[in-house]
Each structure stands twice: as structure tokens, then as C-alpha cells.
Coordinates of C-alpha atoms and ligand atoms in Angstrom, one line a residue:
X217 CA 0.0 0.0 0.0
X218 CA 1.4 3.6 -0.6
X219 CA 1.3 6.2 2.0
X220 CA 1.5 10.1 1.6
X221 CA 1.1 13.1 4.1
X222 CA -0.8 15.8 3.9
X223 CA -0.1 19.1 6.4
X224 CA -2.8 22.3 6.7
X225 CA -3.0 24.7 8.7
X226 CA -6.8 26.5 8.8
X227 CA -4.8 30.0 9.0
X228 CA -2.7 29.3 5.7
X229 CA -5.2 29.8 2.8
X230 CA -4.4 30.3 -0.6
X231 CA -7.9 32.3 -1.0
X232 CA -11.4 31.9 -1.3
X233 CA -13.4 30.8 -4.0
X234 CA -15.4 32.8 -6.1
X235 CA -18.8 31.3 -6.3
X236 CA -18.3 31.8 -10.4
X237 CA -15.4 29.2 -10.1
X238 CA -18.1 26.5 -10.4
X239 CA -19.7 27.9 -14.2
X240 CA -21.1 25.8 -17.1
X241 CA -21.6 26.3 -20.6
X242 CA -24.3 26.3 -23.1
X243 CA -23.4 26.4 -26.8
X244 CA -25.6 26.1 -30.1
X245 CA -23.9 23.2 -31.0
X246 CA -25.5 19.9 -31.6
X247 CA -28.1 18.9 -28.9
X248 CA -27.2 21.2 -26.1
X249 CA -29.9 23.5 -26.9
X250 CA -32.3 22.1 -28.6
X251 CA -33.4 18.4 -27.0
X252 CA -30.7 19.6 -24.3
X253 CA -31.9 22.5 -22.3
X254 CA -35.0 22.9 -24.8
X255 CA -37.5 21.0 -25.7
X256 CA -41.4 21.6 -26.5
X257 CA -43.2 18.8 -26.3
X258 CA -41.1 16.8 -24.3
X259 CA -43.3 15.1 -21.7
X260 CA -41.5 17.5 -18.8
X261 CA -41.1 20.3 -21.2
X262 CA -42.9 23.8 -18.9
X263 CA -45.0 26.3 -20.4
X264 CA -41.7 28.2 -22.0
X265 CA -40.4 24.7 -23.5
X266 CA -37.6 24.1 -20.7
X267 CA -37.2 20.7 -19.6
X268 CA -37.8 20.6 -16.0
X269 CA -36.3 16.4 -15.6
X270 CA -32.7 18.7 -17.0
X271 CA -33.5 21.7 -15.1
X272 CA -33.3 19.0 -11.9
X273 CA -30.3 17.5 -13.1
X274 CA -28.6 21.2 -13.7
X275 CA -30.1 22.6 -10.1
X276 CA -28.3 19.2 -8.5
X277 CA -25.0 19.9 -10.4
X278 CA -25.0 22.9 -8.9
X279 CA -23.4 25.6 -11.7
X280 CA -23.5 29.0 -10.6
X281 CA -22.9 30.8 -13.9
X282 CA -23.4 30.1 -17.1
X283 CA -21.9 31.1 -20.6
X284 CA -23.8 31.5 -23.5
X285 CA -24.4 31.2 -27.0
X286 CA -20.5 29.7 -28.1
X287 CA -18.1 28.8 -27.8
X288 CA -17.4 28.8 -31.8
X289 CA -20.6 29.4 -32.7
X290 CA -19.9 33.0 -31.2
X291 CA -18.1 34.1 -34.1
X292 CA -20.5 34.2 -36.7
X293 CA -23.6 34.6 -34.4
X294 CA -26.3 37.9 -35.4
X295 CA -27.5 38.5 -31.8
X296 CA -30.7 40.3 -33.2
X297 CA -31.2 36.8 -35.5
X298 CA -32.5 35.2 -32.1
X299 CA -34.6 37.9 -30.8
X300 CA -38.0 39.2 -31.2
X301 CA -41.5 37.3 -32.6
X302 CA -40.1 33.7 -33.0
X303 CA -42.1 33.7 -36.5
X304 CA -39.8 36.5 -38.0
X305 CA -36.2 35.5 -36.6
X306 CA -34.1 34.0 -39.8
X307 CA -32.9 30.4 -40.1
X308 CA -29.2 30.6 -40.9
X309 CA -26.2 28.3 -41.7
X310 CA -23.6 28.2 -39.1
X311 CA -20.4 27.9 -40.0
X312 CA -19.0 26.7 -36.7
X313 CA -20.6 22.9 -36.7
X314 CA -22.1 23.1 -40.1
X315 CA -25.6 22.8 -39.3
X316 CA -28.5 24.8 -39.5
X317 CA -30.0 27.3 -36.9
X318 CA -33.1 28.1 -36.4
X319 CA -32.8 30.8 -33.5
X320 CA -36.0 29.5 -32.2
X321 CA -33.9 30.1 -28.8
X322 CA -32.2 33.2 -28.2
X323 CA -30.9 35.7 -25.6
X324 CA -34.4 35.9 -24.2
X325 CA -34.9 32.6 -24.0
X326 CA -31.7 32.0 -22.4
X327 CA -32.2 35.1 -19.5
X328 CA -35.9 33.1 -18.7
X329 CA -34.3 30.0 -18.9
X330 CA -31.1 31.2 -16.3
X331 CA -33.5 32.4 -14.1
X332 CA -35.7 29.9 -14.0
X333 CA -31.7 27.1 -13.3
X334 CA -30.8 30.1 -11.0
X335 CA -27.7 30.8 -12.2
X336 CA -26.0 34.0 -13.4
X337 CA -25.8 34.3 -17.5
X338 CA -22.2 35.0 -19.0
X339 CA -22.6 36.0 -22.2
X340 CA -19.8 36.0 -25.1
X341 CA -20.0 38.8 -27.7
X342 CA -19.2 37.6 -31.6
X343 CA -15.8 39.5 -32.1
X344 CA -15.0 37.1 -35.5
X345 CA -17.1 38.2 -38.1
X346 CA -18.5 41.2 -36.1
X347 CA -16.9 43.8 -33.8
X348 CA -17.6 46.3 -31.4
X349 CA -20.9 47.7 -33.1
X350 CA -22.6 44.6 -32.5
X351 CA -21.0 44.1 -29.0
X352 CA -22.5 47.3 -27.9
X353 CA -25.5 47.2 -28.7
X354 CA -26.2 43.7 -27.2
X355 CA -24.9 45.6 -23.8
X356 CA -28.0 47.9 -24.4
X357 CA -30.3 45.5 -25.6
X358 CA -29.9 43.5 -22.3
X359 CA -28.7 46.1 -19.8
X360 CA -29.9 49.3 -20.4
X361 CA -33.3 50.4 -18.6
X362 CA -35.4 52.2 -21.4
X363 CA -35.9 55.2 -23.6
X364 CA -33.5 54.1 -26.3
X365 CA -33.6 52.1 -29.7
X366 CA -32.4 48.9 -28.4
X367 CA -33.7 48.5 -24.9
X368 CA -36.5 49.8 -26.0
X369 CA -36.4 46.8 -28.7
X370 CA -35.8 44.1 -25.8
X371 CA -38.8 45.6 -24.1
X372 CA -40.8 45.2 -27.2
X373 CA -40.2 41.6 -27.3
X374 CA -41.6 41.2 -23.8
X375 CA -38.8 41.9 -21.2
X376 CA -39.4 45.3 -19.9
X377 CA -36.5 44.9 -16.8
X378 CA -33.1 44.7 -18.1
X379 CA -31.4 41.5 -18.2
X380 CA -28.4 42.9 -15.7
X381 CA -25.6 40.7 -17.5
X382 CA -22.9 41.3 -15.3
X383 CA -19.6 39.0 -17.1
X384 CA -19.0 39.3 -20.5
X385 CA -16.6 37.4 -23.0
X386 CA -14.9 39.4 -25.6
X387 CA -15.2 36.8 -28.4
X388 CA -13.7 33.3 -28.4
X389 CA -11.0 31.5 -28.9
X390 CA -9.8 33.7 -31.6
X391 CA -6.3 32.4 -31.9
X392 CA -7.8 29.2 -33.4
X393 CA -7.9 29.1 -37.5
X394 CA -10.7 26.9 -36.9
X395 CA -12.7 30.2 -35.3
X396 CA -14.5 32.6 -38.4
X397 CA -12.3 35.4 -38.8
X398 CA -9.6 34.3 -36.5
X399 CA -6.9 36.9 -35.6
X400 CA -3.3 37.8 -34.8
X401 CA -2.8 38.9 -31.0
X402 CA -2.2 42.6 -32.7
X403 CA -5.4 42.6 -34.5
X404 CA -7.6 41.0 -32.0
X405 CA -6.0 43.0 -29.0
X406 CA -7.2 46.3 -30.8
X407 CA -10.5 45.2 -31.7
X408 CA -10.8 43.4 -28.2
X409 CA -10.2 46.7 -26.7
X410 CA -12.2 49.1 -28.4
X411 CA -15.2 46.8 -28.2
X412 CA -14.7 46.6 -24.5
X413 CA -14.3 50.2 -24.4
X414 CA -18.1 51.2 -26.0
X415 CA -19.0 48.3 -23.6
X416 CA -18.1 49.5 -20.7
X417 CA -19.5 53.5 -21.6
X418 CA -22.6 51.8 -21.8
X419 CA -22.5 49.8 -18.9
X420 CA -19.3 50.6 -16.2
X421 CA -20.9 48.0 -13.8
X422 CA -19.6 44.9 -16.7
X423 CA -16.9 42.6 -16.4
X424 CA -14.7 41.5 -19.2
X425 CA -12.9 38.8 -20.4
X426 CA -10.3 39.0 -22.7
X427 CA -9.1 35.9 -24.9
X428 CA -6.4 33.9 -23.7
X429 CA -4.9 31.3 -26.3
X430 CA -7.4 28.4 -27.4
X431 CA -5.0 25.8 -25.5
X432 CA -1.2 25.8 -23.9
X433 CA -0.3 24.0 -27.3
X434 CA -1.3 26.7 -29.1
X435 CA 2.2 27.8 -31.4
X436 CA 1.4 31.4 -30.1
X437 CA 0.7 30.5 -26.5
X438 CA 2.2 32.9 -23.9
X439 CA 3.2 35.5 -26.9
X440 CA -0.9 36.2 -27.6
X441 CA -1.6 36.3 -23.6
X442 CA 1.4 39.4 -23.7
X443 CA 0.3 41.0 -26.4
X444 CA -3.8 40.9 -25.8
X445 CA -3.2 42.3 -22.3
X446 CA -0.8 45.0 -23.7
X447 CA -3.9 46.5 -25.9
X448 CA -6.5 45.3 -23.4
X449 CA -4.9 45.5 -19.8
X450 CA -7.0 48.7 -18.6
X451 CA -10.0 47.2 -19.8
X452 CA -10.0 43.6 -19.2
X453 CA -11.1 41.8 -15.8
X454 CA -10.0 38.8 -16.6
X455 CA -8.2 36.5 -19.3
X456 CA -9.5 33.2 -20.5
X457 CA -8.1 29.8 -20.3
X458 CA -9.3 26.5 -22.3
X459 CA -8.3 23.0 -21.5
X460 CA -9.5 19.6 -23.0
X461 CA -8.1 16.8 -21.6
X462 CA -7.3 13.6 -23.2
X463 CA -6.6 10.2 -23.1
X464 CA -6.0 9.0 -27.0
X465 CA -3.1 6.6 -26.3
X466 CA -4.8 5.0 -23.6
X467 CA -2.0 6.1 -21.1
X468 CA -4.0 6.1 -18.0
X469 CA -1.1 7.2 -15.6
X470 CA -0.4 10.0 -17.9
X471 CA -4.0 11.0 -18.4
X472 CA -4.3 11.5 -14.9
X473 CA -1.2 13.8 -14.8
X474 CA -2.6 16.0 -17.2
X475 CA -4.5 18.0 -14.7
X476 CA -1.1 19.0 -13.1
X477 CA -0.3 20.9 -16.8
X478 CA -3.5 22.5 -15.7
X479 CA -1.6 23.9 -12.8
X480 CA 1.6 24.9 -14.7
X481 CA -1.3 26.3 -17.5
X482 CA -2.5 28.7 -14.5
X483 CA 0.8 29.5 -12.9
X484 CA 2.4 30.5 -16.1
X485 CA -0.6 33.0 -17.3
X486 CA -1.0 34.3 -13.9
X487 CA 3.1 35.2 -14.4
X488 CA 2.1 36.7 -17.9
X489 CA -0.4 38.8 -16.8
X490 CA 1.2 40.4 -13.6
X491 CA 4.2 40.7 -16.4
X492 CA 2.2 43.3 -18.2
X493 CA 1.2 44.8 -14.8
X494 CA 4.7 45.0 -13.9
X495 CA 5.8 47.0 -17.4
X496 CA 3.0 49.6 -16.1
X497 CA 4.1 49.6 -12.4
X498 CA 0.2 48.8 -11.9
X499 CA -1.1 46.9 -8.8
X500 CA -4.1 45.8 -11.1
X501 CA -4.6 42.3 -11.0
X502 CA -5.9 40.3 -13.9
X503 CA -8.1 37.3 -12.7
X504 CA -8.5 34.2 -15.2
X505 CA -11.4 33.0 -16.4
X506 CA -11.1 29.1 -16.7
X507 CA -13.9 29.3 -19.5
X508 CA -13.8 26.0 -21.4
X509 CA -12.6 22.9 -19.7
X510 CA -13.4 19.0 -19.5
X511 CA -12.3 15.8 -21.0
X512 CA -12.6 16.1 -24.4
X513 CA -11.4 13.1 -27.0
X514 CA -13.4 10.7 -28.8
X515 CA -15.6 12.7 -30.6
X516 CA -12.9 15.6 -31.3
X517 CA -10.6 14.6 -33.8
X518 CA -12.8 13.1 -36.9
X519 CA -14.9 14.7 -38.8
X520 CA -17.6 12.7 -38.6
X521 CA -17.9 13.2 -34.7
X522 CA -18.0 16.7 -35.4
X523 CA -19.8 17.4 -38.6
X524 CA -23.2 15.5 -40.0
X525 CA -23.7 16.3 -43.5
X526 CA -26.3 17.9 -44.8
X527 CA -26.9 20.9 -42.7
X528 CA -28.7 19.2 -40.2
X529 CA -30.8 21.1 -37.3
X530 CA -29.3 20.3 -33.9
X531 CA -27.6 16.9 -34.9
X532 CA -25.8 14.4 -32.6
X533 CA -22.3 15.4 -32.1
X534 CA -19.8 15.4 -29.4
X535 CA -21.6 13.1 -27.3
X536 CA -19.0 12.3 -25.3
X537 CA -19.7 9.0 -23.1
X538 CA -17.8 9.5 -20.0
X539 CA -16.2 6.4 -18.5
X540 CA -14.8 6.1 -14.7
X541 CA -11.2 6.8 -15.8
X542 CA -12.5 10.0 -17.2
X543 CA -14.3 10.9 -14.1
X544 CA -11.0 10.6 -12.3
X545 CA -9.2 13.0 -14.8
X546 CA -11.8 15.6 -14.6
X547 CA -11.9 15.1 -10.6
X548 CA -8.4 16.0 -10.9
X549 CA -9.0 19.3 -12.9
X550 CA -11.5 20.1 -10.6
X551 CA -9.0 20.3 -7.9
X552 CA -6.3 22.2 -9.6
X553 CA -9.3 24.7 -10.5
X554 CA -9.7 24.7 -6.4
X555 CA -6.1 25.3 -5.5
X556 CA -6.1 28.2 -7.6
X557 CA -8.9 30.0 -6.3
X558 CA -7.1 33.2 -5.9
X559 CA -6.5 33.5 -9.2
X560 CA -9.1 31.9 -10.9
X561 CA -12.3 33.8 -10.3
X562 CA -14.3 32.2 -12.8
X563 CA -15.1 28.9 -14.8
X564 CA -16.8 27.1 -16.9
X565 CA -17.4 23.3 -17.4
X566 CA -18.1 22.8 -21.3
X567 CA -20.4 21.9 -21.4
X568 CA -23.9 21.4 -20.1
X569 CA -26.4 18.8 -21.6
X570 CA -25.5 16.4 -24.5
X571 CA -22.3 18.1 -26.1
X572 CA -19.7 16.7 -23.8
X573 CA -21.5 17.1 -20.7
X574 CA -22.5 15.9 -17.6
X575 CA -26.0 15.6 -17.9
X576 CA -27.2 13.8 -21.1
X577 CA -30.7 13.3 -22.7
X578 CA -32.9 11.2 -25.2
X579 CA -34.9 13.3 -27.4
X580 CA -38.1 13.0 -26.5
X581 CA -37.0 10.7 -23.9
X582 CA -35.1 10.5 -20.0
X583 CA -32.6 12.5 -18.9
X584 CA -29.3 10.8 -16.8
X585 CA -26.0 12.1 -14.9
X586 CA -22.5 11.2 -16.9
X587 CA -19.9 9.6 -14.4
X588 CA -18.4 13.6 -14.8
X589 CA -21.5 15.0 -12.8
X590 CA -20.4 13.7 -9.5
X591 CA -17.0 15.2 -8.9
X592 CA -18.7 18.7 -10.0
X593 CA -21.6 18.3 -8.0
X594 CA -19.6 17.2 -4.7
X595 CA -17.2 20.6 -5.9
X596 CA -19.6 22.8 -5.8
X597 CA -21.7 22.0 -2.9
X598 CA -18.9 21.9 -0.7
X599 CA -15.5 23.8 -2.7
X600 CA -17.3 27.1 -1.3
X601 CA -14.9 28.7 1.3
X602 CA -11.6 29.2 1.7
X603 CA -8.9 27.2 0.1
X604 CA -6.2 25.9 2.5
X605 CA -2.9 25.4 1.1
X606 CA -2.5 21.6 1.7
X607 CA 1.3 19.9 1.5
X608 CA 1.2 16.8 0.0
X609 CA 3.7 14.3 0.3
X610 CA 3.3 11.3 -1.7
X611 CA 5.6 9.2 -3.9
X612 CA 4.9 10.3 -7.6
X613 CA 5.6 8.7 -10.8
X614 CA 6.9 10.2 -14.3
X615 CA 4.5 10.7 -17.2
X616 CA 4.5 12.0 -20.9
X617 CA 1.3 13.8 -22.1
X618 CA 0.5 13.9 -25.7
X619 CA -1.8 16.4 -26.8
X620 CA -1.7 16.5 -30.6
X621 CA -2.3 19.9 -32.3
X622 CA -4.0 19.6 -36.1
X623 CA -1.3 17.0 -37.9
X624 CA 1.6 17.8 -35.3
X625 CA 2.2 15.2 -32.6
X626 CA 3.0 16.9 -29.7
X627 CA 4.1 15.3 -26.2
X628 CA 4.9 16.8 -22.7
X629 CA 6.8 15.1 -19.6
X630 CA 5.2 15.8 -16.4
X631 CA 7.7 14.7 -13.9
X632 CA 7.2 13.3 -9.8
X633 CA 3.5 12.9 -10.5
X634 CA 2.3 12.7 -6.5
X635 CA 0.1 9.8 -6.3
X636 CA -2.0 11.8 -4.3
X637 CA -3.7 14.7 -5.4
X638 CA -5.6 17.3 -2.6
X639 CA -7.8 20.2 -2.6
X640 CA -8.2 21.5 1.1
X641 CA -11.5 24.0 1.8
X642 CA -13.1 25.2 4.9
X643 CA -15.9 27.1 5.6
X644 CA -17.3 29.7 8.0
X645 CA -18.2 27.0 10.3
X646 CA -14.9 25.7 11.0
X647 CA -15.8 22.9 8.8
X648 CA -13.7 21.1 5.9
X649 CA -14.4 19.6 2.7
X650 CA -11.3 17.2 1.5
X651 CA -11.2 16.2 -2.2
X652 CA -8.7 13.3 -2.1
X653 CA -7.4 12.0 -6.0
X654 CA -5.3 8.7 -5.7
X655 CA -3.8 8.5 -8.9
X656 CA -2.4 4.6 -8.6
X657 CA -5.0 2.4 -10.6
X658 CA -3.1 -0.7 -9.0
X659 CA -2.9 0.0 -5.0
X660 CA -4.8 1.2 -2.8
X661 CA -3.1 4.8 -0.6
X662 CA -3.0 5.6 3.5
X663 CA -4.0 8.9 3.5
X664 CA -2.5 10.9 7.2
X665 CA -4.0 14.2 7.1
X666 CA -2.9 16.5 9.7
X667 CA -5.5 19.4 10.0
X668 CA -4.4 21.9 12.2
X669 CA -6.3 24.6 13.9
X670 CA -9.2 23.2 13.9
X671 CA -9.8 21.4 17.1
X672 CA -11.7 18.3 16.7
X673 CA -13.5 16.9 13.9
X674 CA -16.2 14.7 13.3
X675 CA -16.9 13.1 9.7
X676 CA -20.3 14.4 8.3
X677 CA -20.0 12.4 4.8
X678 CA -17.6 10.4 3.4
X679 CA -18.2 9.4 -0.6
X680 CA -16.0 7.6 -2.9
X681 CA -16.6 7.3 -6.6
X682 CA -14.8 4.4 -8.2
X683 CA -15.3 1.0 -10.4
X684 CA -13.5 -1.8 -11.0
X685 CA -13.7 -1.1 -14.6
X686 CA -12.4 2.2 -15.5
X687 CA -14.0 2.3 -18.7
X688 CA -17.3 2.1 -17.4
X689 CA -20.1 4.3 -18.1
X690 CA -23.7 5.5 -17.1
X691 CA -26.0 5.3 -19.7
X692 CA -29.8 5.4 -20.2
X693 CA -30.8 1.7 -19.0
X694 CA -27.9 1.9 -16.3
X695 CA -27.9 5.7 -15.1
X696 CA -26.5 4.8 -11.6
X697 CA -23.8 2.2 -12.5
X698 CA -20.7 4.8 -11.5
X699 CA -22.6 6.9 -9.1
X700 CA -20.6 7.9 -5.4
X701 CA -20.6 5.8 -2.5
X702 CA -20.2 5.6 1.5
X703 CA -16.0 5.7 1.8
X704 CA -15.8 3.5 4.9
X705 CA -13.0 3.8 7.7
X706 CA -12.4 7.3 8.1
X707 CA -10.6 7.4 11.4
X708 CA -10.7 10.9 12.8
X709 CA -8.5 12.2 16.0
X710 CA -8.9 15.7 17.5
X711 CA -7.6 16.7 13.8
X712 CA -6.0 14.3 12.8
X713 CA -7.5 12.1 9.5
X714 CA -6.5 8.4 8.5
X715 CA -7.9 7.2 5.6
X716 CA -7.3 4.7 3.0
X717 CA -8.1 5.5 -0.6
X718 CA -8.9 3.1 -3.3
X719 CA -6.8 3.1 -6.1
X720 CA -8.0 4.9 -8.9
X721 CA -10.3 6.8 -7.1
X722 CA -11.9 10.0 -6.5
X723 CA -13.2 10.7 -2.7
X724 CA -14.8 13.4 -0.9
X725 CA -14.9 13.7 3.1
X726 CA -16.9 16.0 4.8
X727 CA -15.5 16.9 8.6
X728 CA -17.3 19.2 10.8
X729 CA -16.3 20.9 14.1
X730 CA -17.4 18.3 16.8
Ligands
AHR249 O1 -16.8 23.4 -26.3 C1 -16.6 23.0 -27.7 C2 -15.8 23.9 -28.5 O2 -14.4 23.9 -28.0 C3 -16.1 25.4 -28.3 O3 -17.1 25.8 -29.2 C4 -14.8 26.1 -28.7 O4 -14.7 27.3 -28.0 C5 -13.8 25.1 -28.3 O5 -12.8 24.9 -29.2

């Protein structure tokens, strides 16, 4: 059996987390929207067309924000397409996912159907084939009271109180050739800038997120961070990071390193934007905005995953089926997202319903939890407080990455991979949530967690998620087959925790002040 440390201390935090830190994303892209979050005439469908068996699933996941409409779809989206009498709005080709919209579902829809989840909407301006024009007036179509062309437009259409959209995106991904109307850093940081700019005039209360690169693989990574923030540094809140992780050489040990890149991912960005800050002399801080990440392989690299031909409305694609071993990856990422809570202010699992997402759904039929639900769900019901800064000692292992860009193989060592990976977060109660990752798939790992500070503790819950198949999956006629259970033997002394972790397992313990 392995055996690794872990010290705290309840006074040594490395901040709190923002309650945006646990986001979601909604994209038109295959069945996310429609027969994901919108359905008429599905058997739970409410009067508005919301399905109300996903709106459970999404109120039990527990996201607190959620990003909307792309995502790639983004950069060739006409806001004004998708509002107004449903009747008149256009059908148009998108040139994201080659399919068909039908903008039956707009920015309306969405604000009713936020509301209705209660969660906050973060909504992503189309900075591709449009620019700051467009951005603008979307600010005063949803946030501006009255007495003007377009919020007196939105009121028109049936929503006479502003929407109050508090986090915007300035565009997406736009480093990416795959994005319409991609950019250089130069060209985007300008237009980023001036669009944040009439933004802001309309609306100081907004928050803004420039674009970070697409991925750390990205050719211009760390060079496009620089350069945005040097045209968009007095404007900008935040910066955005994106992150799929992968497993397409079937390299378990290394796919479960891959949420340490995560960490480096962070750390280095963090060091780029308080570069720029340091050029100015400023004491501004730019947060990041962990907008996109997940696992994200099987349905990524071929066409035919991606792309159904012939236009299709809202077709089948990126349906990701989640496995165990995938669960453990993402519970990884979900703790490196928690250790960087003083940094990371915001993010957003991509995605919600259908298109690689926790929560997927027959058309027409039941509605069911991915194996990936669980670790978010237990994340953000108990990752709100303040993060401790937890020292792990654990014997590690080495591991080499690959994360192909287009045609170019690319691979990165991750060296002393510990075993045991630890997010640490108390709350106002003096109590303390442990997310415990052990990384061995062979043996199992004695866990000796010395909490100090916090008197004695009693264990509220313990939970383990794990299966003796890693490649096994929930699915419609077996919804529950990887679904978190009782972690037994959780010895507890004053604050003192001994426990012993299955191997290749994801666990969550729940101590409270006795
Ligand atoms: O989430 C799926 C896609 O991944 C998004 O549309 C895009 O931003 C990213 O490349």
C-alpha cells in the first residue's frame, strides 16, 4: 500500500473561492440547446419549453454561472437573428458545426431559462465576423433600462427589466484558425479593446474577459496572452483559459497527470499577466477565467464526430460518453481549479447537456447524470470557502502527455507525478471539505492528514466514486452504475484524519467541528 502526508493549517489559505469558479456552458452546437436544455413537447417540457427532468439535473449539479451562446458558434452569431417574434427571426447556416439554426432560442430565451436554473448568465460577444458595433448594442439591448432604440427593442419583445448581465466574453478563442475570422494577438487585442471600451461607456458595472490562447499547445501560447493584455490591460477583468483533456493513447497514468499541466497552465498565465502589470508599475490584478474545460477526445478529432452532413438542425455530435477513468481525470481538474482560487475567479465546465457534458438526454425521452457530474456536484456543494494550502507528500511517478495539435504530434513530460492529489477548503463554520485524488490504478493509498487549527472533527460524509472497470459508463438503462458511494474507515483524531483511498479513485470527506 502507498502512504502520503498531507499538512494544513486552517490559517494558511491560498484564498477563497469565487462562487463563479463552479460555471457551465451552453453552446448552439448539436443537442445542447435544442433536445438539451430545450424542448417543446417533451413530456417534462414547462409552459416556456424548458425541460424541468434537466432543469433538476442542472439545479443538482450545482453551476452558478453560465456562458452562452459559443463557444465557436460565437463568431458568426447575429445576436438580433435570435430575438424578437419567433415567426420573423431567420434560419441561418452556421459555420461553426455546419448545421442549420433556427434561432427559435435566443438571448431571451436564455435570461428566462437562467432564471428559471438560478444561475448567473455569462454571455460572449461575436468578435470574429463582427466587432464592437454589435458588441455594444447587445450591452444595451440587455442592460440598459429604457428610452433608447435597443432596450426599447428588448422591451418590445416582452422583457421590460433589463437583463443585468454582469460577465462578458470578448469573443472566443480567436487564436484558433478553426474560429471565423480568426486573428493575430495585434489585430484582435485592438478590436478586443475598443469593443470593451463602447462596452463599458454603456455599462461601467460589466466585467470582461479577454481571450487567452485556445490551448497551452497553441504555437502562439504565452506570446498572444502578452500581447492581448498589452492593448486590453486597462479594460479587461479577466483573461480566459481553455483545457480539454485527453486520453488517445490509452496512457491512464499519464492521463491523470494531465490536470497538473492545468496547474503549470495557470501559474504561467497568472506570471504573464502580472508581467504586463509589472511594465505599467500597476497593482491591477488580472483574474482568469477558466472558460472551457473538461475531457474532451473521442468525438474531437474526426470529422464525422464533429460534422453531420447535410446541414442538419441540432444533430448528434460530441456526445462524449464519460467512463470512470474519465471521471478521475476531470476530478483532478477540478482540484487544480480549487487550488487556484485566488486567481481563478471564474469557470466554466463545457459543457452542459449532450455536447460533452455531464448531464445527457434522449430526445423526446429520459434525462441521466454522466460519471463527470459527481466530482462537480460534490465541488460545488462543498468547494465554497476558503482554500487551504495543503502539503502533499506522496511518492509520484513520471509521465508523458501527448496532446496532438491539427497534424503535429505533440508530447509533454510531467515529472514526480504525486500519487496523491488534494484540494483542502473550509468554511465559515470551522468545517472542511477534502477532495482526495489517488492517482495509482493498482494500489490502494494511507491517506495521514494533519489538519491543524481546527480542534476536533467529526466526519459528516464520506463518498468515494470508483469502479472496477475504468472504462465504465452511465447510460440510459444503467444511469447509476458509477454513481458515489459511503467511503468507509475514516478514522478521525482531535484533527488528525486516517484514511485509505482506493486506487483509482476519486473521494470526498466532509468533517465538521465536533
Ligand atoms: O466546447 C466545444 C468547443 O471547443 C467550443 O465551441 C470552442 O470554443 C472550443 O474549441
Amino acid at each position: 500500500m502507498r502512504k502520503a502526508n498531507v499538512l494544513m493549517d486552517r490559517d494558511f489559505a491560498i484564498g477563497h473561492t469565487d462562487p463563479r469558479l463552479f460555471g457551465a456552458f451552453v453552446e448552439h452546437l448539436g443537442r445542447c440547446v435544442y433536445g438539451g436544455i430545450y424542448e417543446p413537447g417533451h413530456p417534462t417540457a414547462d409552459e416556456k419549453g424548458f425541460r424541468r427532468d434537466v432543469l433538476d439535473l442542472v439545479r443538482e449539479l450545482g453551476p452558478t454561472i453560465m456562458r452562452y451562446p459559443g463557444g465557436n458558434f460565437v463568431s458568426g452569431y447575429n445576436w438580433e437573428d435570435g430575438v424578437g417574434p419567433v415567426e420573423e427571426r431567420p434560419t441561418r447556416l452556421d459555420l461553426a458545426w455546419f448545421t442549420t439554426e433556427p434561432n427559435t432560442f435566443g438571448t431571451n430565451e436564455f435570461m428566462d431559462w437562467c432564471k428559471a436554473a438560478g444561475v448567473e448568465p455569462m454571455m460572449a460577444v461575436n468578435l470574429g465576423t463582427r466587432a464592437g458595433d454589435a458588441a455594444r448594442n447587445l450591452v444595451e439591448y440587455c442592460n440598459h433600462p429604457g428610452g433608447t432604440y435597443w432596450s426599447d427593442l428588448r422591451r418590445k419583445h416582452g422583457w421590460e427589466k433589463p437583463h443585468d448581465v454582469k460577465f462578458w466574453c470578448l469573443g472566443n478563442e480567436m487564436d484558433g484558425p478553426w474560429q471565423m475570422e480568426y486573428k493575430t494577438a495585434t489585430q484582435y487585442g485592438l478590436v478586443a479593446k475598443e469593443a470593451a471600451k463602447m462596452m463599458r461607456w454603456i455599462d461601467p458595472s460589466i466585467e470582461l474577459a479577454a481571450c487567452g490562447s485556445s490551448a497551452r499547445n497553441m504555437p502562439t501560447y504565452g506570446r498572444w496572452e502578452d500581447e492581448v493584455l498589452e492593448h486590453t490591460f486597462e479594460h479587461a477583468d479577466y483573461i480566459s483559459l481553455h483545457t480539454y483533456l485527453n486520453n488517445y493513447k490509452g496512457d491512464t497514468a499519464s492521463f491523470l497527470a494531465s490536470p497538473d499541466l492545468m496547474d503549470n497552465f495557470i501559474d504561467e498565465v497568472v506570471a504573464i499577466a502580472d508581467g504586463v502589470a509589472a511594465r505599467r508599475r500597476s497593482t491591477k490584478r488580472i483574474m482568469l477565467s477558466f472558460d472551457e474545460w473538461n475531457v474532451w477526445y473521442r468525438t474531437r478529432r474526426k470529422r464525422q464526430d464533429r460534422v453531420k452532413e447535410g446541414w442538419p438542425i441540432a444533430p448528434p455530435i460530441l456526445e462524449e460518453i464519460y467512463t470512470m477513468e474519465d471521471a478521475l481525470a476531470f476530478g483532478g481538474a477540478c482540484i487544480s481549479l480549487l487550488n487556484h482560487a485566488d486567481r481563478v475567479k471564474s469557470a466554466c465546465l463545457a459543457q452542459l447537456v449532450n455536447v460533452i457534458a455531464p448531464i445527457m438526454t434522449e430526445t423526446g425521452g429520459p434525462a441521466w447524470r454522466q460519471t463527470i457530474f459527481h466530482p462537480f456536484a460534490q465541488m460545488s456543494k462543498h468547494g465554497r470557502g476558503k482554500v487551504l494550502r495543503a502539503q502533499v507528500e506522496s511518492e509520484g511517478y513520471d509521465a508523458e502527455y501527448y496532446d496532438p495539435r491539427g497534424q503535429q504530434e505533440l508530447s509533454f513530460p510531467v515529472s514526480n507525478v504525486a500519487y496523491l492529489k488534494v484540494a483542502a477548503v473550509s468554511d465559515e463554520k470551522g468545517g472542511l471539505s477534502l477532495f482526495l485524488l489517488n492517482r495509482d490504478v493498482k494500489q490502494e493509498l494511507e491517506a495521514s492528514i494533519d489538519a491543524r487549527g481546527f480542534g476536533a472533527l467529526t466526519v459528516e460524509e464520506a463518498l468515494e466514486l470508483r469502479h472496477d472497470d475504468l472504462q465504465a459508463i452511465n447510460s440510459k438503462d444503467a444511469p447509476e452504475r458509477v454513481s458515489p458511494a459511503p467511503l468507509e474507515g475514516v478514522v478521525v483524531d482531535g484533527g488528525k484524519v486516517r484514511v485509505t483511498l482506493k486506487p483509482a479513485s476519486w473521494n470526498v470527506i466532509r468533517l465538521a467541528p465536533r
